[in-house]
Short mmCIF file of C-alpha atoms in Angstrom, two decimals:
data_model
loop_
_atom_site.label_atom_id
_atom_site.label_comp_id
_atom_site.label_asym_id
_atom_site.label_seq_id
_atom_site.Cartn_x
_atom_site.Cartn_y
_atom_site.Cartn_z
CA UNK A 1 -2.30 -7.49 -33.63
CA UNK A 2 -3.54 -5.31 -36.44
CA UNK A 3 -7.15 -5.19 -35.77
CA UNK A 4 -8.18 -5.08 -39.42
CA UNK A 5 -6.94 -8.35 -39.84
CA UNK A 6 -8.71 -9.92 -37.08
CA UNK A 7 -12.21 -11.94 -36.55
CA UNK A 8 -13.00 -10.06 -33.58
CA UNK A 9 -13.52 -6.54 -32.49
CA UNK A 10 -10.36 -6.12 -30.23
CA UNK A 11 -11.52 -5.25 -26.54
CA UNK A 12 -8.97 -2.94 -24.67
CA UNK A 13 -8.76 -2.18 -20.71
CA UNK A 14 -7.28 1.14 -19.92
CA UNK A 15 -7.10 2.22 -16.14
CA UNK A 16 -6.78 5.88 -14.99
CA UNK A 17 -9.21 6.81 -17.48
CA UNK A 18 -10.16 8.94 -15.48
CA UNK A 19 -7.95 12.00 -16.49
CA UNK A 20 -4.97 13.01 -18.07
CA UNK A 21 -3.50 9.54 -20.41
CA UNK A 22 -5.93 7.20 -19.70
CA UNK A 23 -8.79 9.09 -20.71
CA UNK A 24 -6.62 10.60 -23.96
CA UNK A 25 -5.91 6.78 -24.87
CA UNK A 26 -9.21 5.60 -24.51
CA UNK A 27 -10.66 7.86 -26.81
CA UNK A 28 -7.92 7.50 -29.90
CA UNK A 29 -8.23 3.50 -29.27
CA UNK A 30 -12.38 3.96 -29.28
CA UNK A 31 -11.40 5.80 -32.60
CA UNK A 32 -9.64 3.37 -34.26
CA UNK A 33 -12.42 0.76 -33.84
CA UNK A 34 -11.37 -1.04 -30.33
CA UNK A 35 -14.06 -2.47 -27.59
CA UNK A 36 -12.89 0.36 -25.05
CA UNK A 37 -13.41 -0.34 -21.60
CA UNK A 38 -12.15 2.50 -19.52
CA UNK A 39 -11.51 2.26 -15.83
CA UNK A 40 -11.05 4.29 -12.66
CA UNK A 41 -12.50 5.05 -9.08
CA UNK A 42 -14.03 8.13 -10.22
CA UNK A 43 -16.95 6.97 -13.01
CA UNK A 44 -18.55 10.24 -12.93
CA UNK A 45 -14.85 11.83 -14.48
CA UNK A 46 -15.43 9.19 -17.72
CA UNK A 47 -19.38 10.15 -18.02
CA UNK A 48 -17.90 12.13 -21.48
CA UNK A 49 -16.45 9.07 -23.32
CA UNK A 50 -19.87 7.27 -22.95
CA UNK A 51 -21.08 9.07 -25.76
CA UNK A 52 -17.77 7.50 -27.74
CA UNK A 53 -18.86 4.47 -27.61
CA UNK A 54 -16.54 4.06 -24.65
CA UNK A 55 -17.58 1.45 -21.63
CA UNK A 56 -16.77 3.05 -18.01
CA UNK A 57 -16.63 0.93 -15.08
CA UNK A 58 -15.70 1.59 -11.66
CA UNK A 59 -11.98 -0.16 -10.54
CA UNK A 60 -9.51 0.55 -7.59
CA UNK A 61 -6.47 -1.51 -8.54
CA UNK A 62 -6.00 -1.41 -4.55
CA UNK A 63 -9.32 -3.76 -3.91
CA UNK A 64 -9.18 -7.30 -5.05
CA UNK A 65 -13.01 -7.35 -5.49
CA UNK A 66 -13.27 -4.41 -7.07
CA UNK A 67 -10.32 -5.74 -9.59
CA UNK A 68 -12.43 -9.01 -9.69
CA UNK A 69 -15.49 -6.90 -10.47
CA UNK A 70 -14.42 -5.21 -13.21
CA UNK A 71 -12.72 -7.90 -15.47
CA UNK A 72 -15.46 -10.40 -14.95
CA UNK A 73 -17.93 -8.51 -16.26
CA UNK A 74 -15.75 -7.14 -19.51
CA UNK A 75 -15.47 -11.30 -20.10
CA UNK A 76 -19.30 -11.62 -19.50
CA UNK A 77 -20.35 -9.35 -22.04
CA UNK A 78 -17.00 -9.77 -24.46
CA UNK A 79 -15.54 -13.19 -23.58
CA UNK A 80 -12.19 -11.54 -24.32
CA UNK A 81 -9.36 -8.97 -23.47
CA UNK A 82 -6.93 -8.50 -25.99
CA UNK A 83 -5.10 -5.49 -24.73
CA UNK A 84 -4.51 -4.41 -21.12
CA UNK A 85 -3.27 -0.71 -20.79
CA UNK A 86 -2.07 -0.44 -16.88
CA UNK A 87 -2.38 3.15 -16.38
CA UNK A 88 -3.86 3.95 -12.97
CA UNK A 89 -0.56 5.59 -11.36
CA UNK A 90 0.71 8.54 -8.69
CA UNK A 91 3.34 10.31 -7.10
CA UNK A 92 3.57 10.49 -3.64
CA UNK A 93 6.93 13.27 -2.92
CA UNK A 94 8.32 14.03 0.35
CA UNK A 95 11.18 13.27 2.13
CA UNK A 96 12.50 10.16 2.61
CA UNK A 97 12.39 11.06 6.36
CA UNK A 98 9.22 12.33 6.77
CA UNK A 99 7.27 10.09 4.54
CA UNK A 100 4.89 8.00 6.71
CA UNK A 101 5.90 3.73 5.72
CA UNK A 102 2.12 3.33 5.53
CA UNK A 103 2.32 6.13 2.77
CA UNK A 104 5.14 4.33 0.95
CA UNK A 105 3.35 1.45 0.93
CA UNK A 106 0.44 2.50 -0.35
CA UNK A 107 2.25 4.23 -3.44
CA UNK A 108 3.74 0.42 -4.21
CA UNK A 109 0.32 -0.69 -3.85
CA UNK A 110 -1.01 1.67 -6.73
CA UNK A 111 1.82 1.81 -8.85
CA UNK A 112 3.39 -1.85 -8.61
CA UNK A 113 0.73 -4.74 -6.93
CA UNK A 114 -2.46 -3.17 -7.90
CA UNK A 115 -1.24 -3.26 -11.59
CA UNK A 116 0.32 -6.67 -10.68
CA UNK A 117 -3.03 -7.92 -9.83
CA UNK A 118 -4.80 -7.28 -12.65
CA UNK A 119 -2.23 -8.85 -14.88
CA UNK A 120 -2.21 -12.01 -12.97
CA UNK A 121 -6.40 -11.64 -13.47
CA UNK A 122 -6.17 -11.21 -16.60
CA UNK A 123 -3.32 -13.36 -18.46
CA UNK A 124 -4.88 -17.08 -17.80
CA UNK A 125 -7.72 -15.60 -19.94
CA UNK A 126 -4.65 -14.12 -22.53
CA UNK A 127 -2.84 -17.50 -22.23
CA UNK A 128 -6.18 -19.55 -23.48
CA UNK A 129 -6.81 -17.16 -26.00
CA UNK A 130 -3.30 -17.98 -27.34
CA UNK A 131 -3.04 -13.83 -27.34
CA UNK A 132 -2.69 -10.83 -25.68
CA UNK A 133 -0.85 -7.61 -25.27
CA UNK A 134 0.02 -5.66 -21.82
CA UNK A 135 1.06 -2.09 -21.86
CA UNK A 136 2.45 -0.82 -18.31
CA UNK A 137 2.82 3.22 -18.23
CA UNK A 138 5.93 3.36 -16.35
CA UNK A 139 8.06 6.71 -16.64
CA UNK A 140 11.79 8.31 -17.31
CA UNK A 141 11.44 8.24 -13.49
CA UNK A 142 12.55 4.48 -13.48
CA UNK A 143 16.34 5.28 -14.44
CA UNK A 144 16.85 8.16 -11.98
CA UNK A 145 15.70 9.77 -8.93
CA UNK A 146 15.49 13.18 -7.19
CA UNK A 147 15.07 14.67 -4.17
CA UNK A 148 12.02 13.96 -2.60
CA UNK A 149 11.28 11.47 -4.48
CA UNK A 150 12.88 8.12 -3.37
CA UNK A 151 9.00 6.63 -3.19
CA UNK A 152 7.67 7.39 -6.57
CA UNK A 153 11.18 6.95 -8.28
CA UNK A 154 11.36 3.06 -6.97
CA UNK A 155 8.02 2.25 -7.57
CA UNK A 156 8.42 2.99 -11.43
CA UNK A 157 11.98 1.37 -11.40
CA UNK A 158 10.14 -2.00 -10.13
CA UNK A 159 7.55 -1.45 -12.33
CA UNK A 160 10.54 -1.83 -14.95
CA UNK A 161 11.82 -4.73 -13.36
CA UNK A 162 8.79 -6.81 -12.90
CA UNK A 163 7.91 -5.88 -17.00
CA UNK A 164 10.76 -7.01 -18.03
CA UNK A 165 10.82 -10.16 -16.10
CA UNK A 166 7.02 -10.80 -17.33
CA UNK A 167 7.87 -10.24 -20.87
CA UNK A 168 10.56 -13.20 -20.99
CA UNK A 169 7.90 -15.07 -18.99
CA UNK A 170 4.76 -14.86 -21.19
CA UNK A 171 6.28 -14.24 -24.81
CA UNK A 172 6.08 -18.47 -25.74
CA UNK A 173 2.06 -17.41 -25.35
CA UNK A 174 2.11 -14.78 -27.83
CA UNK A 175 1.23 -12.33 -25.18
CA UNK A 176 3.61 -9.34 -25.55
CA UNK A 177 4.46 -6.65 -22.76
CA UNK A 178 5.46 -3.14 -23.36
CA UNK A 179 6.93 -0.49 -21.41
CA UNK A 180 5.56 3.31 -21.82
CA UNK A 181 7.82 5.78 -20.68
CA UNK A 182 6.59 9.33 -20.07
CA UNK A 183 8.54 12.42 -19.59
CA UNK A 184 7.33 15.28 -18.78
CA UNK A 185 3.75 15.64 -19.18
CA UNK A 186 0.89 18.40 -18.64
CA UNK A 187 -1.34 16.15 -16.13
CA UNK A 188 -3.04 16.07 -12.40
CA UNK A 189 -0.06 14.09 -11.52
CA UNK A 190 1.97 17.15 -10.99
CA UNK A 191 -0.20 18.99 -8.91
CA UNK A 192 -0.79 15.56 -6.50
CA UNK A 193 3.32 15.46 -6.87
CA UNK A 194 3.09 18.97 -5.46
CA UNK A 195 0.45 18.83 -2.55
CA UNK A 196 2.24 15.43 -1.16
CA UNK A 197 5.81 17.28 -1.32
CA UNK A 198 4.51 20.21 0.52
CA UNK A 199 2.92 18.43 2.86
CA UNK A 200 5.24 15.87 4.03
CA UNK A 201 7.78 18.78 4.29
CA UNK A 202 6.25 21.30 6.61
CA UNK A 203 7.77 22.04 9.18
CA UNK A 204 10.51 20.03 8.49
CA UNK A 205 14.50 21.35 7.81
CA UNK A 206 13.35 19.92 4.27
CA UNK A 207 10.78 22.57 3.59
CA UNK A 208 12.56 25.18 2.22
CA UNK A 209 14.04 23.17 -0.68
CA UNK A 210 10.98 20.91 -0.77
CA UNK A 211 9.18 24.80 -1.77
CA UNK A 212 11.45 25.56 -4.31
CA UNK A 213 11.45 22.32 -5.99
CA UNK A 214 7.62 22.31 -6.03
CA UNK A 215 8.22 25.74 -7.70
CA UNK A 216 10.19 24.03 -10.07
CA UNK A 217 7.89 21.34 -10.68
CA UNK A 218 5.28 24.23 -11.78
CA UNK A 219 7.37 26.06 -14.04
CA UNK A 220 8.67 22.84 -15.61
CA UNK A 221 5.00 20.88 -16.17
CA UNK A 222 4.08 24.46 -18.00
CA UNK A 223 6.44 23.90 -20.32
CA UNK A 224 5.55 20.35 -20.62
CA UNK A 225 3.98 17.77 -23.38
CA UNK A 226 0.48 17.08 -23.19
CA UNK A 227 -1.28 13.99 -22.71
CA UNK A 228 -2.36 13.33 -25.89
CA UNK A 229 1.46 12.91 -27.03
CA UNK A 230 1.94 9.54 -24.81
CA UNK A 231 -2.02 8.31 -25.77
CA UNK A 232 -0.64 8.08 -29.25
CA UNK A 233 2.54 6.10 -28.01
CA UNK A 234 0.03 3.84 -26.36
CA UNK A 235 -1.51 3.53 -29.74
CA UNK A 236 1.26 2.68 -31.54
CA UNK A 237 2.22 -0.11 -28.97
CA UNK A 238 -1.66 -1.19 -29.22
CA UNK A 239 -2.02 -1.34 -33.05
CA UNK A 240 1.68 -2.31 -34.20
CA UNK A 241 2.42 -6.22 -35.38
CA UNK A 242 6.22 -5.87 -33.57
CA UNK A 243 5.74 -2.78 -31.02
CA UNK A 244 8.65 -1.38 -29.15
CA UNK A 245 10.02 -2.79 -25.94
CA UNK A 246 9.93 0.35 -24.61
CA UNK A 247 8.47 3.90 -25.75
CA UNK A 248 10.51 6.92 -24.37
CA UNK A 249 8.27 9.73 -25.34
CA UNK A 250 7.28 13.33 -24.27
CA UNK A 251 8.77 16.47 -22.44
CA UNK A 252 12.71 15.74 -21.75
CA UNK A 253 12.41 11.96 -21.45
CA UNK A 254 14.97 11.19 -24.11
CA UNK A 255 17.61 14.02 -23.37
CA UNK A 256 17.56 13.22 -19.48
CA UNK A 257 17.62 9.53 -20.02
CA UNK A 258 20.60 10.23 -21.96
CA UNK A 259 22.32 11.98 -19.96
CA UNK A 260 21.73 9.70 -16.93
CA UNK A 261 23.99 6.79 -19.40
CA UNK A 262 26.34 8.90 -20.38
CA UNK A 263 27.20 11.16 -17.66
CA UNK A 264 28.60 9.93 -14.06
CA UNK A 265 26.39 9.90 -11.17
CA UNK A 266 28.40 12.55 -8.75
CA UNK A 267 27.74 14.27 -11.74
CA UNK A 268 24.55 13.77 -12.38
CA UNK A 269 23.54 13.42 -8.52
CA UNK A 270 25.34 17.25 -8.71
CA UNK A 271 22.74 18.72 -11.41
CA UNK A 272 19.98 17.27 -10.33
CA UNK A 273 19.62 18.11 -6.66
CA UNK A 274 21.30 22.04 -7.92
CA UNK A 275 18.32 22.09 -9.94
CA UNK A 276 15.55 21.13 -7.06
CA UNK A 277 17.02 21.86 -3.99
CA UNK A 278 18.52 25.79 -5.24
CA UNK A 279 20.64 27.17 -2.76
CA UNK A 280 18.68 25.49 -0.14
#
């Protein structure tokens, strides 16, 4: 899918563009000569890549008209998408208690059906053009989880799942699916992480640990990569002829997803909740 060595100007759909990846992504892809079209609720945060060359429109992956919306009219004025970047993501922490169902459901909603939507939008128009690529920004997140976090941790392990089922599914179309898999990165997401933690906690016999770990969460995102690192992942899984299943890149990722093979999980269970919970 090298795009020097094709007809057409390739058209890309990133979502999240908003902030943080999506917005880092969109502007290396606009770079490198790609139709950008990037996506997110808030179109005033994406005013700045206008002048790039960049097309915002407005999408919430949660409204089927809205998903509708926005890839009909990339096909009106393109007749094509070549690359879909699924992006749009949080992480709602609390715990598992305390965590209202409608809450959980709504974070499978963002992370797994509203990205699950849009591909099943988008690949009859991949399957007739005989082409296609679909990136889905999962995380290390999928392979472990931690306190607090049973909601955020299984939406990114189904979001595994369901790739990886796709990918067998749509490869005989020459429509390729790969797996992005952030570590720790210097993004809004933390801070959301945060605020939902805290607040789910209060008052709680959680809170105390829930505090320290959202202490931890700000000395550790400090320390972490920045965005930019996993936009140029995306643009190697964008531009390359044979891209990577999956791309295990930024802050820790690759050490912690080691150590969750190799070590047991009492073990690992052990670290990790010493780690967030403290002494608590």
């Amino acid at each position: 899918m090298d795009q020097k060595n094709m007809n057409t100007q390739q058209v890309v759909l990133i979502t999240g563009a908003s902030s943080g990846i999506g917005k880092e992504a969109a502007r290396l892809l606009a770079g490198k000569g790609y139709k950008v079209y990037g996506a997110a609720r808030n179109v005033e945060k994406m005013e700045e890549l206008i002048p790039l060359g960049i097309t915002v429109l407005p999408l919430d992956v949660t409204n089927q008209s809205s998903i509708e919306n926005c890839v009909d009219r990339i096909l009106t004025t393109e007749g094509r998408i070549d690359i879909l970047v699924n992006n749009a993501g949080y992480g709602t922490f609390g715990p598992v208690e305390a965590v209202p169902l409608e809450e959980g459901r709504r974070q499978f909603e963002v992370n797994l059906f509203g990205m699950a939507a849009l591909i099943q939008k988008i690949l009859p128009v991949m399957r007739k053009q005989k082409s296609g690529r679909i990136i889905n920004v999962s995380s290390m997140a999928a392979y472990f989880s931690e306190p607090n976090g049973g909601w955020y941790h299984a939406t990114k392990a189904a979001v595994e799942r369901y790739s990886d089922a796709l990918r067998m599914e749509v490869k005989r179309f020459n429509i390729q699916v790969v797996l992005i898999q952030p570590g720790m990165i210097n993004t809004e997401w933390q801070v959301i992480a945060g605020q939902y933690l805290l607040k789910y906690a209060a008052n709680t016999v959680y809170e105390p640990s829930a505090r320290h770990q959202a202490e931890m969460f700000e000395m550790g995102y400090k320390r972490a990569s920045k965005p930019v690192v996993v936009a140029n992942a995306i643009v190697r899984a964008s531009t390359s002829r044979r891209p990577c299943l999956r791309y295990k890149i930024g802050g820790m990722a690759k050490p912690i997803l080691l150590l969750r093979k190799l070590m047991p999980d009492r073990w690992f269970d052990a670290i990790t909740a010493y780690v967030m919970n403290g002494k608590n």
